[in-house]
XYZ file of C-alpha atoms in Angstrom:
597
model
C 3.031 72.092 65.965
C -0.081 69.973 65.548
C -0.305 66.471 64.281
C 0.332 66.532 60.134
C -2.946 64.700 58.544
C -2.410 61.984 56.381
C -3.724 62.218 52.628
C -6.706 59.799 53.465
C -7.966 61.338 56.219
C -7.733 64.897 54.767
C -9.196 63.712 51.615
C -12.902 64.439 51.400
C -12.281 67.724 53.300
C -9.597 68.440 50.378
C -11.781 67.497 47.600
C -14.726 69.677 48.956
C -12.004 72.632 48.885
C -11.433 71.971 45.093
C -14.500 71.538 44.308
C -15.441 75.031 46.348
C -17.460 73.313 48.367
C -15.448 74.715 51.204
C -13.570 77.451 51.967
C -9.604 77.429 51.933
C -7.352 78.334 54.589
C -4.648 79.587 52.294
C -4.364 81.137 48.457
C -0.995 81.732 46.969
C -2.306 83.654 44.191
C -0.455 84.869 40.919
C 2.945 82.750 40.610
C 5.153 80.804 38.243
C 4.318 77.277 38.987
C 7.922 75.070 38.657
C 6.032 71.839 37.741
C 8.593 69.535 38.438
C 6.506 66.804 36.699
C 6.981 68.091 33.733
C 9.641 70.465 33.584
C 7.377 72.772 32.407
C 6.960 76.801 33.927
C 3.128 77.468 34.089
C 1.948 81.122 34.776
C -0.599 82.681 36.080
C -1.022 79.798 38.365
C -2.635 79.937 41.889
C -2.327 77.193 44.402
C -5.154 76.336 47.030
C -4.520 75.028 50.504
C -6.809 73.932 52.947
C -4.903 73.351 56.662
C -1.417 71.398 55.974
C -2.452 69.735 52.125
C -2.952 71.736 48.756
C -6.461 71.612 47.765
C -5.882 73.006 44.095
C -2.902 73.934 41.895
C -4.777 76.069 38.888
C -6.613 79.044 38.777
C -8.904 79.653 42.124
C -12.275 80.653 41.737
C -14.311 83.326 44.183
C -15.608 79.811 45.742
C -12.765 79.228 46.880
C -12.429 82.439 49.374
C -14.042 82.682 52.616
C -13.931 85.657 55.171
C -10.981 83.690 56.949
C -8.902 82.802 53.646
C -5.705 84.506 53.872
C -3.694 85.753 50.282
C -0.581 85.624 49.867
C 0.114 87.587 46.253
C 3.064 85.641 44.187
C 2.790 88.682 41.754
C 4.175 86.534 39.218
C 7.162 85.249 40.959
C 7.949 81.502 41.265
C 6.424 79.246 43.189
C 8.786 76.500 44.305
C 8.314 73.315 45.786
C 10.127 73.182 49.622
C 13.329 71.723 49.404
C 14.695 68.208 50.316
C 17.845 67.460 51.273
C 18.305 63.328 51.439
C 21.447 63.394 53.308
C 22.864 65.347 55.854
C 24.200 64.994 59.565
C 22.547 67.888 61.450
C 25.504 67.123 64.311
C 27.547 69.102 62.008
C 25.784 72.585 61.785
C 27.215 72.233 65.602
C 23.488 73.140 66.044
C 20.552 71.513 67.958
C 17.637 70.037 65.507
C 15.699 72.948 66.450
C 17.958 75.927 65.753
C 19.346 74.320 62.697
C 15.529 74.331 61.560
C 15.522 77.783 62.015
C 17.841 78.577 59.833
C 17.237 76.428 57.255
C 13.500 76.859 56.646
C 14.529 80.302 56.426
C 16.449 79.560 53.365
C 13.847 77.504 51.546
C 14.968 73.959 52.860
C 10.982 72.311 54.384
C 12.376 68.731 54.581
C 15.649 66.747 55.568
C 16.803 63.228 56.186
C 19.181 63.076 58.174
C 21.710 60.561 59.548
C 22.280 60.924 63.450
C 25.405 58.697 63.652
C 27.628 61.442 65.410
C 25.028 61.168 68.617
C 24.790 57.515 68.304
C 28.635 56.895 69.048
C 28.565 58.644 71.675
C 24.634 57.294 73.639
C 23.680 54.754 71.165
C 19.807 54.214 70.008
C 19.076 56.701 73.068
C 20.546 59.296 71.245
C 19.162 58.862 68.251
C 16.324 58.925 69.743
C 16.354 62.235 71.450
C 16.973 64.133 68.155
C 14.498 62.159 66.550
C 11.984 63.270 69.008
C 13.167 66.988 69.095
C 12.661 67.033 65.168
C 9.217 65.459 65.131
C 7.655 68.846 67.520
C 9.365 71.183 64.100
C 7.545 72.604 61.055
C 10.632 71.832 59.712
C 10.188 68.186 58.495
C 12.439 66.033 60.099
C 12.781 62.367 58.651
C 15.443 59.968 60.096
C 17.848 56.968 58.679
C 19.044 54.988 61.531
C 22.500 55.022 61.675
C 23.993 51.450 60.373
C 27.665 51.810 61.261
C 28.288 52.188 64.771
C 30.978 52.230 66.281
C 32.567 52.707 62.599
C 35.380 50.231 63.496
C 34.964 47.766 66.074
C 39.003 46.709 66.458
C 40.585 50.478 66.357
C 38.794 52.594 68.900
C 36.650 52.677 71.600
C 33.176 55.088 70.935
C 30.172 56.016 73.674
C 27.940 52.879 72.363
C 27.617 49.973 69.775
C 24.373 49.770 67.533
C 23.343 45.694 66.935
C 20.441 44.364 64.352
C 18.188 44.518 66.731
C 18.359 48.209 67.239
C 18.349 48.914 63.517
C 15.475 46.434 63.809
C 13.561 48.497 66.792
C 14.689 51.975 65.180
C 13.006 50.767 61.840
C 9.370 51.288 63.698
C 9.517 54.505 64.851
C 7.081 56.976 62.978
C 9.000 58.953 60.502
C 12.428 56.931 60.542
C 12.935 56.508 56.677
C 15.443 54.480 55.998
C 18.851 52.888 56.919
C 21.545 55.336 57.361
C 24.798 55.683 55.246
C 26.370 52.138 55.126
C 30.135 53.097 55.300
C 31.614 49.584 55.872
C 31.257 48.535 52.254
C 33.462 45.951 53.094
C 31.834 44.512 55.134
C 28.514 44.640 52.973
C 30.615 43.466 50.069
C 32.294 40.458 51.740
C 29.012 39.654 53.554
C 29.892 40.405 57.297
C 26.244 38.829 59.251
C 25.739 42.717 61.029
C 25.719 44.418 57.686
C 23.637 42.069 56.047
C 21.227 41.687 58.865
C 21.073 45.612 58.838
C 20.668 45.465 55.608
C 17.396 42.804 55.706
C 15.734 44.762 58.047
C 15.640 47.720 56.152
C 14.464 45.827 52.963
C 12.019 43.644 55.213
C 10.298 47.090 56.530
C 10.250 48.154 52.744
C 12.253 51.098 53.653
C 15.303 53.109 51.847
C 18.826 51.407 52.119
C 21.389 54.974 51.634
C 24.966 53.902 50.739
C 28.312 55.836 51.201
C 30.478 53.779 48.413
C 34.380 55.930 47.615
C 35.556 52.577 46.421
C 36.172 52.536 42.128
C 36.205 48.759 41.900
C 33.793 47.742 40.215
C 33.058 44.394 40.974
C 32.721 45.234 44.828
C 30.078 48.117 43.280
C 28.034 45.392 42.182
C 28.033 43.122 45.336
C 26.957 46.347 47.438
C 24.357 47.099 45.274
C 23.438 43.655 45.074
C 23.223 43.378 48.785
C 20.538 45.646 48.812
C 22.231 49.521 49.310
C 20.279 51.920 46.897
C 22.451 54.816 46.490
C 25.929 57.190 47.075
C 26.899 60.076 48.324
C 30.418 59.374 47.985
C 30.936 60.340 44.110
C 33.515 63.230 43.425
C 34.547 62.019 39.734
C 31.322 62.474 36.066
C 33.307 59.002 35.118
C 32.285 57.158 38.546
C 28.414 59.015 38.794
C 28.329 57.735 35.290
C 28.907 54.151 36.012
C 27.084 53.846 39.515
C 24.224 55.466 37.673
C 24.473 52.774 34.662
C 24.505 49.768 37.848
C 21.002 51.616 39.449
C 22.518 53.340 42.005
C 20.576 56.483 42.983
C 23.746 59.052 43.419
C 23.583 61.679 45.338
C 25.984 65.046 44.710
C 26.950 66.519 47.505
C 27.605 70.466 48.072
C 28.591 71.119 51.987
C 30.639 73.566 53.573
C 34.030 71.020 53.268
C 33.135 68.761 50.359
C 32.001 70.235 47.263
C 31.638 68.018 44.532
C 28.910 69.644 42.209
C 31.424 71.570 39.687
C 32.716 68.098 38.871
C 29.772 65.875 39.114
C 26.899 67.498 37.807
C 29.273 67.296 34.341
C 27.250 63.290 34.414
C 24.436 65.340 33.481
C 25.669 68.671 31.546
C 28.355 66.783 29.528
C 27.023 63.002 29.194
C 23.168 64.236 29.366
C 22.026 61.404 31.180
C 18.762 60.908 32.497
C 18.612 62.956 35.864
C 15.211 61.095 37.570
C 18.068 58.913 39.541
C 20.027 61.851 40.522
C 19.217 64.183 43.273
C 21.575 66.893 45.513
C 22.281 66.846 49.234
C 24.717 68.489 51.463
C 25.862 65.759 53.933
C 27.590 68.409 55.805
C 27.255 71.987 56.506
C 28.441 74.395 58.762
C 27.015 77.296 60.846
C 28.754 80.126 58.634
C 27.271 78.531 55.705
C 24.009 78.291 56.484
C 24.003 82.109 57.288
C 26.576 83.294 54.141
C 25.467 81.155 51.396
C 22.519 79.154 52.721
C 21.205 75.518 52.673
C 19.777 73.364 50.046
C 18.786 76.583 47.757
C 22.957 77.289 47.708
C 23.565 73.650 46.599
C 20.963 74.316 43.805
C 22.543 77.691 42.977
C 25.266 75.699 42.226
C 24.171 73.672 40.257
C 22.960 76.288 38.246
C 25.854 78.175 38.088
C 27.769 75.020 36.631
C 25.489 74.936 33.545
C 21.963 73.436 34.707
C 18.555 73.988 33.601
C 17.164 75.790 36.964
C 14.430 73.684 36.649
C 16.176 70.361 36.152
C 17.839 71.646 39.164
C 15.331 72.427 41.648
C 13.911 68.952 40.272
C 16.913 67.253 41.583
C 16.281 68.831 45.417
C 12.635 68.378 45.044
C 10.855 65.166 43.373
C 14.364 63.373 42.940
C 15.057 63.020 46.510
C 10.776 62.394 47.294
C 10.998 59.716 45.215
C 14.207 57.744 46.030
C 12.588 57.592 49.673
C 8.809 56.818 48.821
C 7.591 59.939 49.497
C 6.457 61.674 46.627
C 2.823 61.193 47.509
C 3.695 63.957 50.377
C 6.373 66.040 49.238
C 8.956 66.802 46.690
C 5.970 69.252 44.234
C 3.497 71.144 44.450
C 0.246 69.391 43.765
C -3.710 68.527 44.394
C -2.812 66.473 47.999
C 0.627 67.009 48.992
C 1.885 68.782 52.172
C 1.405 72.399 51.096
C 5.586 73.146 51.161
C 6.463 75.746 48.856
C 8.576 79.139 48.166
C 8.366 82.223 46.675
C 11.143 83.273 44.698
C 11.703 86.181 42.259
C 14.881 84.905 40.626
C 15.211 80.536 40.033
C 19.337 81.756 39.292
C 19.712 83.033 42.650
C 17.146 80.889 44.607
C 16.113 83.063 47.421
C 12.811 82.802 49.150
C 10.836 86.004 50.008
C 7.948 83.526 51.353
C 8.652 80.410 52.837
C 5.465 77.938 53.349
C 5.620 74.854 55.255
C 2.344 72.673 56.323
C 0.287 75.384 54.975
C 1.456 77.879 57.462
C 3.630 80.681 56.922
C 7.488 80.165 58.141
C 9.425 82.942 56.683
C 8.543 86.402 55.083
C 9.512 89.930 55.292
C 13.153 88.723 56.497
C 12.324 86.819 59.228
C 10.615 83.717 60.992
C 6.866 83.819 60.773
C 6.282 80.941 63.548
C 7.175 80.360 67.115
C 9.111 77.264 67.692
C 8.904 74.971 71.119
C 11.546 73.913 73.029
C 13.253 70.787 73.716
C 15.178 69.804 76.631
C 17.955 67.079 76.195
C 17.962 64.481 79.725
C 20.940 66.065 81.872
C 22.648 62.743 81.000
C 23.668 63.792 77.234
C 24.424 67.275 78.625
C 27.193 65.383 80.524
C 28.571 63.380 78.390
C 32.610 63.929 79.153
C 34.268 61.866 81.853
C 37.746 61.805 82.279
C 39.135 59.758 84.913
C 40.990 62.603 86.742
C 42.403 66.388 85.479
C 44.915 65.546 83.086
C 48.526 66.675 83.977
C 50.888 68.091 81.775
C 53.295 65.013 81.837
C 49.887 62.795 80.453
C 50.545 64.232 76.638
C 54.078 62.453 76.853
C 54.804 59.702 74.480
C 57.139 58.079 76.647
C 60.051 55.184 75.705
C 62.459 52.885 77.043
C 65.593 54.813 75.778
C 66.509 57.556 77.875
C 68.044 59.661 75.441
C 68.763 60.102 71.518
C 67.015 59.743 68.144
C 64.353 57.500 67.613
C 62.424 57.316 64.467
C 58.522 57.481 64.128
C 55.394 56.954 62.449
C 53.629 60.646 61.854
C 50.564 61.635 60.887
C 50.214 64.064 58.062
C 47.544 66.224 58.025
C 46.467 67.311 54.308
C 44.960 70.644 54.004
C 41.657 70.255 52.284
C 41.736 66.808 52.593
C 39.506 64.364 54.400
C 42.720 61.767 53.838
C 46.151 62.071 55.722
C 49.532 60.862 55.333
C 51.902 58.133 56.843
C 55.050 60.037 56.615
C 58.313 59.133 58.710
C 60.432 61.671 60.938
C 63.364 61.241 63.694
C 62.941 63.090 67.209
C 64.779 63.483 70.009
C 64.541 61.444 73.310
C 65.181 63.422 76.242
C 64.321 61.699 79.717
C 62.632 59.010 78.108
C 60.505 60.985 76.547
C 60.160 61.833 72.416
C 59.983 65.588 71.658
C 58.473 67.270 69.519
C 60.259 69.395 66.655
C 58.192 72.658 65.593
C 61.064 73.166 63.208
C 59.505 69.996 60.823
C 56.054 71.023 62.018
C 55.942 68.064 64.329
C 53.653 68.621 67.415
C 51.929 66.627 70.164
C 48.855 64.463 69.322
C 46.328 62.865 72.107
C 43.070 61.033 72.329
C 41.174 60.129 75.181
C 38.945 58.374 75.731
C 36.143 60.220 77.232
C 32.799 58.160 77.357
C 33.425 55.463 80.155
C 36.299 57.775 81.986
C 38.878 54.441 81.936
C 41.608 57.370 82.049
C 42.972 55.900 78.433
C 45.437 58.307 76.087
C 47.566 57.858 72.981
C 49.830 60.133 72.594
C 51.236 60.157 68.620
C 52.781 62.929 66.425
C 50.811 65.021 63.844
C 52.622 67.042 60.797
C 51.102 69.815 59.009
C 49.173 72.409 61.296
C 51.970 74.505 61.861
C 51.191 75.667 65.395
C 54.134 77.623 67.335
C 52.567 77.889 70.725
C 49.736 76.788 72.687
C 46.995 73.797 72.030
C 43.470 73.566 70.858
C 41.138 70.119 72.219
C 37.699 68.850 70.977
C 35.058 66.256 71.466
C 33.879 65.966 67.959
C 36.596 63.695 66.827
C 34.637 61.677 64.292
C 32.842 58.851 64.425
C 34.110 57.529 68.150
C 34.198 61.191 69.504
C 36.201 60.479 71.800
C 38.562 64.127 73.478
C 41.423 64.807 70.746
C 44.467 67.162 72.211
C 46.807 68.657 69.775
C 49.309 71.192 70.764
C 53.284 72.474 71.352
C 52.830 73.275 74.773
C 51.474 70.517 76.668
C 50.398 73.080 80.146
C 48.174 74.291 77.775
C 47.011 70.892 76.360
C 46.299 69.967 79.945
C 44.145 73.001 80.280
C 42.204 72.479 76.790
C 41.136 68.870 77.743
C 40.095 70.039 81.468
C 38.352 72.437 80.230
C 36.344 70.394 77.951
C 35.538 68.333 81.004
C 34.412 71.301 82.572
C 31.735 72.633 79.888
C 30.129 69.397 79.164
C 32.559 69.530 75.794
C 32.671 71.243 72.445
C 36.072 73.324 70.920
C 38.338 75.466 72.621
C 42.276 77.016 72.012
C 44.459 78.025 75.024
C 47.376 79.872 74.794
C 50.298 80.509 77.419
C 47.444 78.708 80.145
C 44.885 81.445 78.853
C 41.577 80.163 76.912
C 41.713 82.441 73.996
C 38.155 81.316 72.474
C 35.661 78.221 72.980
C 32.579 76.770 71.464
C 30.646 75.158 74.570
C 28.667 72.474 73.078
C 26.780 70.599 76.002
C 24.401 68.062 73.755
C 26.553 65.234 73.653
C 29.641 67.367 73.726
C 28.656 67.634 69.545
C 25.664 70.084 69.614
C 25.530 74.031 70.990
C 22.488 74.687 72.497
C 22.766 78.548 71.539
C 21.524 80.369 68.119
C 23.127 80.121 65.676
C 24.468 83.640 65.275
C 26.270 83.266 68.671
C 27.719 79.452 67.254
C 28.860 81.358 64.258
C 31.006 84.181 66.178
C 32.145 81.535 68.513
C 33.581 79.880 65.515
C 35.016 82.896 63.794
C 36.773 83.669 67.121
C 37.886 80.095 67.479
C 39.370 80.245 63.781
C 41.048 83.661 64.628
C 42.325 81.769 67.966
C 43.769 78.909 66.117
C 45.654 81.983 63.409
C 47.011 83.146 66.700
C 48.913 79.611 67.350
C 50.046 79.903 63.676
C 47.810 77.741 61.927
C 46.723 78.680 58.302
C 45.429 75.886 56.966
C 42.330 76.287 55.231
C 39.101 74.741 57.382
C 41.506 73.652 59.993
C 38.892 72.707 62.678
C 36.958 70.031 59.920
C 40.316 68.881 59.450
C 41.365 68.232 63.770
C 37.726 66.490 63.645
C 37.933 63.648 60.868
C 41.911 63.207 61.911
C 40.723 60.114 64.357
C 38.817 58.704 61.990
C 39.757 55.308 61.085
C 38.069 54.279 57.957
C 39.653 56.868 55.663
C 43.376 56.253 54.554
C 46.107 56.265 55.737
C 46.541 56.698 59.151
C 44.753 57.690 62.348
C 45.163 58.748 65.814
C 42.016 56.576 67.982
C 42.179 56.249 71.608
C 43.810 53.114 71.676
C 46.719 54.098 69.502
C 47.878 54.673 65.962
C 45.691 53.010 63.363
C 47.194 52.052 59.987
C 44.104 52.251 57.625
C 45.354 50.477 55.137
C 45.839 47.340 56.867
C 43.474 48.117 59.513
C 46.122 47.274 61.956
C 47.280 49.422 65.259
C 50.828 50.237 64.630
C 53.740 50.919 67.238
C 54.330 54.768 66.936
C 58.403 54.248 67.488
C 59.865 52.581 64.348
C 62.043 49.176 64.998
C 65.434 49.587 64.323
């Protein structure tokens, strides 16, 4: 892809277009503009392009065609601007930038912002770096927030790397890096920790976007994060709560991904309490592989918006000019008008928001069913693509949680795993002790739990209990174990559990269920042990099969794998497994898993 031109250098040759003057390179001719200024649906309406700007947004003239303009006929369908989404983490598409841009340009998406914090736990700045650079080569439009909160905790686990100020700092200067990324340690912003702050500073001294993640409801601790500088909120699952961070000038931002989907219930701030919607824009945070092929990307998050009651224009406003705005940008993106990237669709139907034409930079991307545009390669440093060290093959006897009693009931901490859920549990069970060992009991659903660490290879495991999976054989292991990704282990048999986490080791990391010391499925994912480096129609069988694996160890929980992932996380209640031990959330404490008597 060749070097995008910015507005003042492409101006007099754009202005000599309009003014026919000059041949175009492209006329969409014949469509329904969506003005998103406006809110108004103009027909008849032909838009002008001359290399990667629009020219003209009107009614072209026979000046305006040369013997090497190309038409593309709208034949009164809609023409749409490309879509924005201001928050998502590509990590989880279980993609590489480049494939995920595949898919998503092919479902109207021509712009994303997204927040690389899962590859920055695990290789720091370099690794934010890397997928900056791969999205920079795409026609895809790739912007970046530096991630703010890394490691997420700094007393609870161990991740790959630490981010300081200075990083955020030296992040802040690379071309196209928009922003600070999500600032999940409101806390720490609220009650003024110095690395938050200074995060914070930098951002606002390189007059660039502060993004928020704020689940708290107090609101005096709303008003000390947004007075600390943090602009907006992803976070927002409740009209009530949109309508009061809204009221303080926070910019909130409804999310619709594959495991969190709060537009039925948020999008009610606008349909029900008709407030303005220029502070409002959609996102989808995080999506998976199936979804991107079933339902789609940003133009599914739209539809849905739609479906709950929406003006479709209003809609496509809010994944358009909303999110161009809240970052600066509407001088390049976000509508379709005289100087702005030329980024726009073609779409028959605003309810059901597919593309039939897909225009990015001017240039064709997807029409007829299929990518228009060849896209280059990028080859991750053999470094990331080895990015799991253990400090030996782990034994059977490793996934032991072992105690001084030889024998007898002991009672201890659990975690519970809540179906659906993002949150678990503290619950309380009694075991057996055999050997000085504590069992597990698949009659209370009470099964082996390990983390390891797996970025320095110091050969540290906790081994905890989990409740609510229901396995009755075998084990299943991964490496994305968010934020820290450090190697999770869960299982009844722990041969098999021994076997999962080797085999991690083995494939550079990724997903994987074994069964009586047979794999039965696995999802190799060598960038980072986070990212396949396979299309995505092979990521998406891999994880069908992987789902039908985990069925076949008698799990039926309902997005099981999202829910292995976030269950060493240790900023969301109650309680975690990290590699250090068992984290209480609440108090932010590591607790003993064996109760005191």
């Amino acid at each position: 892809m060749g070097k995008r031109t910015k507005q003042y250098e492409a101006a007099k040759r754009l202005g000599e277009v309009a003014l026919g003057k000059r041949p175009a390179d492209l006329i969409i001719r014949d469509g329904i503009l969506v003005n998103v200024f406006t809110g108004e649906l103009l027909e008849h309406t032909d838009v002008v392009i001359s290399d990667d700007r629009i020219a003209l947004v009107g009614k072209a003239a026979a000046e305006h065609e040369g013997p090497d303009t190309k038409i593309v006929e709208a034949n009164g369908h809609y023409l749409v601007p490309g879509l924005i989404d201001g928050h998502m983490h590509v990590e989880s598409t279980m993609l590489s930038v480049t494939e995920f841009s595949k898919a998503a340009l092919a479902k109207g998406t021509t712009t994303v912002f997204m927040d690389p914090h899962e590859i920055a736990n695990v290789f720091g700045a370099e690794g934010v770096r890397y997928m900056h650079e791969e999205g920079q080569q795409l026609p895809l439009k790739v912007y970046t927030t530096f991630p703010s909160c890394v490691p997420a905790t700094d007393d609870l686990e161990d991740a790959g790397a630490s981010l300081t100020v200075a990083d955020i700092q030296e992040g802040l200067s690379w071309d196209n890096v928009q922003g600070l990324g999500e600032v999940m340690n409101f806390p720490g912003v609220v009650h003024g920790e110095a690395k938050m702050l200074g995060e914070i500073a930098e951002t606002m001294k390189a007059n660039k976007t502060v993004t928020g993640h704020f689940p708290s409801e107090d609101p005096y601790a709303l008003e000390a994060y947004i007075a600390a500088g943090v602009t907006s909120d992803h976070e927002t699952i409740a009209k009530e709560d949109a309508l009061h961070k809204l009221r303080a000038g926070l910019h909130v931002q409804i999310r619709e991904g594959s495991a969190w989907r709060d537009v039925k219930e948020v999008i009610k701030v606008i349909t029900e309490y008709n407030v303005d919607t220029r502070n409002i824009s959609l996102v989808t945070d995080d999506v998976y592989p199936e979804t991107l092929i079933t339902k789609g990307h940003m133009n599914h998050v739209v539809r849905r918006a739609i479906e709950e009651g929406l003006n479709p224009v209003t809609a496509i406003q809010l994944a358009t000019i909303n999110s161009a705005r809240y970052f600066h940008m509407e001088n390049d993106i976000g509508s379709i008008s005289a100087g702005k990237f030329a980024d726009l669709l073609v779409v028959e139907d605003l309810h059901k928001m597919e593309a039939s034409v897909v225009i990015a930079d001017g240039r064709m991307q997807y029409a007829n069913g299929e990518l228009q545009q060849q896209f280059p390669t990028y080859t991750y440093p053999e470094t990331v693509r080895s990015s799991v060290h253990l400090a030996r093959d782990m034994q059977a006897d490793d996934f032991l949680h072992r105690t001084d009693r030889p024998d007898g009931d002991v009672h201890v901490h659990v975690v519970k795993a809540i179906e659906g859920s993002a949150r678990t549990e503290k619950m309380t069970a009694t075991l057996q002790v055999e050997n000085g060992a504590v069992q597990i009991d698949k009659n209370q659903d009470i099964i082996h739990l390990s983390c390891i660490e797996r970025h320095k290879g110091t050969g540290q495991i906790s081994n905890v209990f989990v409740h609510g999976f229901q396995f009755e054989q075998g084990a299943v292991a991964s490496t994305v174990a968010h934020d820290s990704h450090n190697l999770l282990v869960m299982g009844v048999d722990r041969e098999d559990m021994a076997i999962a986490a080797n085999r991690l080791a083995e494939i550079g990391g990724g997903l994987v269920a074994v069964r009586n010391g047979e794999i039965l499925a696995e999802l190799p994912m060598p960038i980072a042990g986070l990212m396949s480096d396979q299309p995505l129609e092979t990521v998406v069988s891999q994880v069908s099969d992987l789902v039908k694996a985990w069925e076949k160890l008698g799990c039926s929980m309902t997005d099981p794998v999202m829910t292995f992932s976030l269950i060493a996380l240790p900023v969301i209640p109650e309680i975690r497994i990290t590699n250090r031990g068992l984290a209480d959330v609440t108090t932010f404490k590591l607790i003993d898993v064996i109760i005191s008597e």
